[in-house]
Amino acid sequence: MTTEFWIEKGWGESIDNATVEDVKFAIEEIIRIEDEYGTFWVGHTEKEYVLKIHKNLDLFFIYGKNQDKQMQIKLGNWDEFVHFFKRYYAKDFVGLKKEIKLILLSNSRLDMETKLED
């Protein structure tokens, strides 16, 4: 099966023509890994958008002409990552970027409100 996606795993394995099942298996692997290499990337072969997830659920949305920009959010669980990668596989890159940006703005507002209450 040929897809437009790839996976690069921090523990040294890469997959061309990655499927949704490959991503699900990568999630299972990262949960089991007990070292600092608990990271993997999901990318598109032609677009400049990449999702990077750490074992600690830090999600990075990497973009830009040279993949030189990124946004980072903290997820609460692996189901949230599944939501983001499904949007990614649907090639809704702009919508995904907007959703992450909204989360960042919401978190910034909450931080400011907390500081004002202190």
PDB file of C-alpha atoms in Angstrom:
ATOM      1  CA  MET A   1       0.000   0.000   0.000  1.00  0.00           C
ATOM      2  CA  THR A   2       1.368   3.410  -0.939  1.00  0.00           C
ATOM      3  CA  THR A   3       0.629   6.412   1.247  1.00  0.00           C
ATOM      4  CA  GLU A   4       1.945   9.959   1.365  1.00  0.00           C
ATOM      5  CA  PHE A   5       3.053   9.697   4.988  1.00  0.00           C
ATOM      6  CA  TRP A   6       6.180   8.665   6.852  1.00  0.00           C
ATOM      7  CA  ILE A   7       7.110   7.952  10.466  1.00  0.00           C
ATOM      8  CA  GLU A   8      10.502   8.497  12.063  1.00  0.00           C
ATOM      9  CA  LYS A   9      10.976   6.976  15.507  1.00  0.00           C
ATOM     10  CA  GLY A  10      13.462   8.284  18.044  1.00  0.00           C
ATOM     11  CA  TRP A  11      14.631   4.743  18.668  1.00  0.00           C
ATOM     12  CA  GLY A  12      15.959   4.472  15.119  1.00  0.00           C
ATOM     13  CA  GLU A  13      13.205   2.993  12.982  1.00  0.00           C
ATOM     14  CA  SER A  14      11.577   4.777  10.067  1.00  0.00           C
ATOM     15  CA  ILE A  15       8.586   3.824   7.943  1.00  0.00           C
ATOM     16  CA  ASP A  16       7.817   5.062   4.454  1.00  0.00           C
ATOM     17  CA  ASN A  17       4.231   4.733   3.219  1.00  0.00           C
ATOM     18  CA  ALA A  18       3.018   4.788   6.823  1.00  0.00           C
ATOM     19  CA  THR A  19      -0.575   3.873   7.523  1.00  0.00           C
ATOM     20  CA  VAL A  20      -2.876   4.751  10.410  1.00  0.00           C
ATOM     21  CA  GLU A  21      -2.115   1.284  11.800  1.00  0.00           C
ATOM     22  CA  ASP A  22       1.620   2.103  11.759  1.00  0.00           C
ATOM     23  CA  VAL A  23       0.930   5.216  13.848  1.00  0.00           C
ATOM     24  CA  LYS A  24      -1.178   3.227  16.302  1.00  0.00           C
ATOM     25  CA  PHE A  25       1.654   0.711  16.646  1.00  0.00           C
ATOM     26  CA  ALA A  26       4.148   3.572  17.191  1.00  0.00           C
ATOM     27  CA  ILE A  27       1.931   4.832  20.027  1.00  0.00           C
ATOM     28  CA  GLU A  28       1.972   1.373  21.625  1.00  0.00           C
ATOM     29  CA  GLU A  29       5.766   1.278  21.285  1.00  0.00           C
ATOM     30  CA  ILE A  30       6.352   4.754  22.723  1.00  0.00           C
ATOM     31  CA  ILE A  31       4.208   3.947  25.762  1.00  0.00           C
ATOM     32  CA  ARG A  32       6.399   0.881  26.459  1.00  0.00           C
ATOM     33  CA  ILE A  33       9.759   2.637  25.929  1.00  0.00           C
ATOM     34  CA  GLU A  34      11.520   3.614  29.143  1.00  0.00           C
ATOM     35  CA  ASP A  35      14.256   5.924  27.873  1.00  0.00           C
ATOM     36  CA  GLU A  36      14.818   9.374  26.399  1.00  0.00           C
ATOM     37  CA  TYR A  37      14.156   8.168  22.831  1.00  0.00           C
ATOM     38  CA  GLY A  38      10.401   8.170  23.423  1.00  0.00           C
ATOM     39  CA  THR A  39       9.616  10.456  20.485  1.00  0.00           C
ATOM     40  CA  PHE A  40       8.292   9.969  16.991  1.00  0.00           C
ATOM     41  CA  TRP A  41       7.459  12.146  14.027  1.00  0.00           C
ATOM     42  CA  VAL A  42       4.678  11.777  11.459  1.00  0.00           C
ATOM     43  CA  GLY A  43       5.227  13.627   8.201  1.00  0.00           C
ATOM     44  CA  HIS A  44       3.821  14.071   4.726  1.00  0.00           C
ATOM     45  CA  THR A  45       6.093  13.425   1.746  1.00  0.00           C
ATOM     46  CA  GLU A  46       5.089  16.626  -0.088  1.00  0.00           C
ATOM     47  CA  LYS A  47       3.804  19.061   2.540  1.00  0.00           C
ATOM     48  CA  GLU A  48       5.860  21.003   5.081  1.00  0.00           C
ATOM     49  CA  TYR A  49       3.835  19.884   8.098  1.00  0.00           C
ATOM     50  CA  VAL A  50       5.078  17.424  10.723  1.00  0.00           C
ATOM     51  CA  LEU A  51       3.610  16.176  14.006  1.00  0.00           C
ATOM     52  CA  LYS A  52       6.123  15.285  16.695  1.00  0.00           C
ATOM     53  CA  ILE A  53       5.013  13.580  19.895  1.00  0.00           C
ATOM     54  CA  HIS A  54       7.032  12.863  23.021  1.00  0.00           C
ATOM     55  CA  LYS A  55       6.317  10.116  25.502  1.00  0.00           C
ATOM     56  CA  ASN A  56       5.382  12.823  28.023  1.00  0.00           C
ATOM     57  CA  LEU A  57       2.585  13.938  25.630  1.00  0.00           C
ATOM     58  CA  ASP A  58       4.253  17.139  24.435  1.00  0.00           C
ATOM     59  CA  LEU A  59       2.915  17.615  20.905  1.00  0.00           C
ATOM     60  CA  PHE A  60       4.771  19.752  18.380  1.00  0.00           C
ATOM     61  CA  PHE A  61       3.234  20.953  15.142  1.00  0.00           C
ATOM     62  CA  ILE A  62       6.170  21.770  12.871  1.00  0.00           C
ATOM     63  CA  TYR A  63       5.585  23.835   9.749  1.00  0.00           C
ATOM     64  CA  GLY A  64       7.045  26.497   7.480  1.00  0.00           C
ATOM     65  CA  LYS A  65       8.825  26.426   4.173  1.00  0.00           C
ATOM     66  CA  ASN A  66      11.873  24.835   5.789  1.00  0.00           C
ATOM     67  CA  GLN A  67       9.998  23.320   8.725  1.00  0.00           C
ATOM     68  CA  ASP A  68      11.544  26.082  10.810  1.00  0.00           C
ATOM     69  CA  LYS A  69       8.467  27.017  12.862  1.00  0.00           C
ATOM     70  CA  GLN A  70       6.667  25.077  15.531  1.00  0.00           C
ATOM     71  CA  MET A  71       3.893  25.249  18.075  1.00  0.00           C
ATOM     72  CA  GLN A  72       3.863  23.096  21.189  1.00  0.00           C
ATOM     73  CA  ILE A  73       0.990  21.974  23.378  1.00  0.00           C
ATOM     74  CA  LYS A  74       0.701  19.516  26.255  1.00  0.00           C
ATOM     75  CA  LEU A  75      -1.850  16.767  25.744  1.00  0.00           C
ATOM     76  CA  GLY A  76      -3.740  15.086  28.554  1.00  0.00           C
ATOM     77  CA  ASN A  77      -3.755  11.570  27.119  1.00  0.00           C
ATOM     78  CA  TRP A  78      -3.011   9.469  24.042  1.00  0.00           C
ATOM     79  CA  ASP A  79      -6.598   9.718  22.802  1.00  0.00           C
ATOM     80  CA  GLU A  80      -6.016  13.435  22.252  1.00  0.00           C
ATOM     81  CA  PHE A  81      -3.007  12.582  20.082  1.00  0.00           C
ATOM     82  CA  VAL A  82      -5.144  10.138  18.090  1.00  0.00           C
ATOM     83  CA  HIS A  83      -7.530  13.041  17.406  1.00  0.00           C
ATOM     84  CA  PHE A  84      -4.689  15.210  16.066  1.00  0.00           C
ATOM     85  CA  PHE A  85      -3.069  12.539  13.932  1.00  0.00           C
ATOM     86  CA  LYS A  86      -6.437  11.611  12.384  1.00  0.00           C
ATOM     87  CA  ARG A  87      -6.836  15.248  11.302  1.00  0.00           C
ATOM     88  CA  TYR A  88      -3.263  15.091  10.035  1.00  0.00           C
ATOM     89  CA  TYR A  89      -3.966  11.954   7.981  1.00  0.00           C
ATOM     90  CA  ALA A  90      -7.075  13.664   6.595  1.00  0.00           C
ATOM     91  CA  LYS A  91      -4.609  16.319   5.327  1.00  0.00           C
ATOM     92  CA  ASP A  92      -6.420  19.026   7.290  1.00  0.00           C
ATOM     93  CA  PHE A  93      -3.118  20.767   7.979  1.00  0.00           C
ATOM     94  CA  VAL A  94      -4.556  24.295   8.109  1.00  0.00           C
ATOM     95  CA  GLY A  95      -7.398  23.215  10.406  1.00  0.00           C
ATOM     96  CA  LEU A  96      -4.946  21.372  12.619  1.00  0.00           C
ATOM     97  CA  LYS A  97      -2.728  24.440  12.865  1.00  0.00           C
ATOM     98  CA  LYS A  98      -5.738  26.599  13.768  1.00  0.00           C
ATOM     99  CA  GLU A  99      -6.890  24.160  16.453  1.00  0.00           C
ATOM    100  CA  ILE A 100      -3.449  24.071  18.075  1.00  0.00           C
ATOM    101  CA  LYS A 101      -3.216  27.856  17.894  1.00  0.00           C
ATOM    102  CA  LEU A 102      -6.611  28.144  19.634  1.00  0.00           C
ATOM    103  CA  ILE A 103      -5.431  25.816  22.399  1.00  0.00           C
ATOM    104  CA  LEU A 104      -2.316  27.948  22.854  1.00  0.00           C
ATOM    105  CA  LEU A 105      -4.396  31.148  23.013  1.00  0.00           C
ATOM    106  CA  SER A 106      -6.810  29.568  25.480  1.00  0.00           C
ATOM    107  CA  ASN A 107      -3.939  28.402  27.699  1.00  0.00           C
ATOM    108  CA  SER A 108      -2.389  31.892  27.571  1.00  0.00           C
ATOM    109  CA  ARG A 109      -5.663  33.455  28.714  1.00  0.00           C
ATOM    110  CA  LEU A 110      -5.967  30.957  31.559  1.00  0.00           C
ATOM    111  CA  ASP A 111      -2.392  31.720  32.640  1.00  0.00           C
ATOM    112  CA  MET A 112      -3.098  35.456  32.610  1.00  0.00           C
ATOM    113  CA  GLU A 113      -6.316  35.021  34.598  1.00  0.00           C
ATOM    114  CA  THR A 114      -4.488  32.914  37.170  1.00  0.00           C
ATOM    115  CA  LYS A 115      -1.765  35.555  37.519  1.00  0.00           C
ATOM    116  CA  LEU A 116      -4.366  38.297  37.969  1.00  0.00           C
ATOM    117  CA  GLU A 117      -6.054  36.310  40.730  1.00  0.00           C
ATOM    118  CA  ASP A 118      -2.772  35.860  42.650  1.00  0.00           C
TER     119      ASP A 118
END
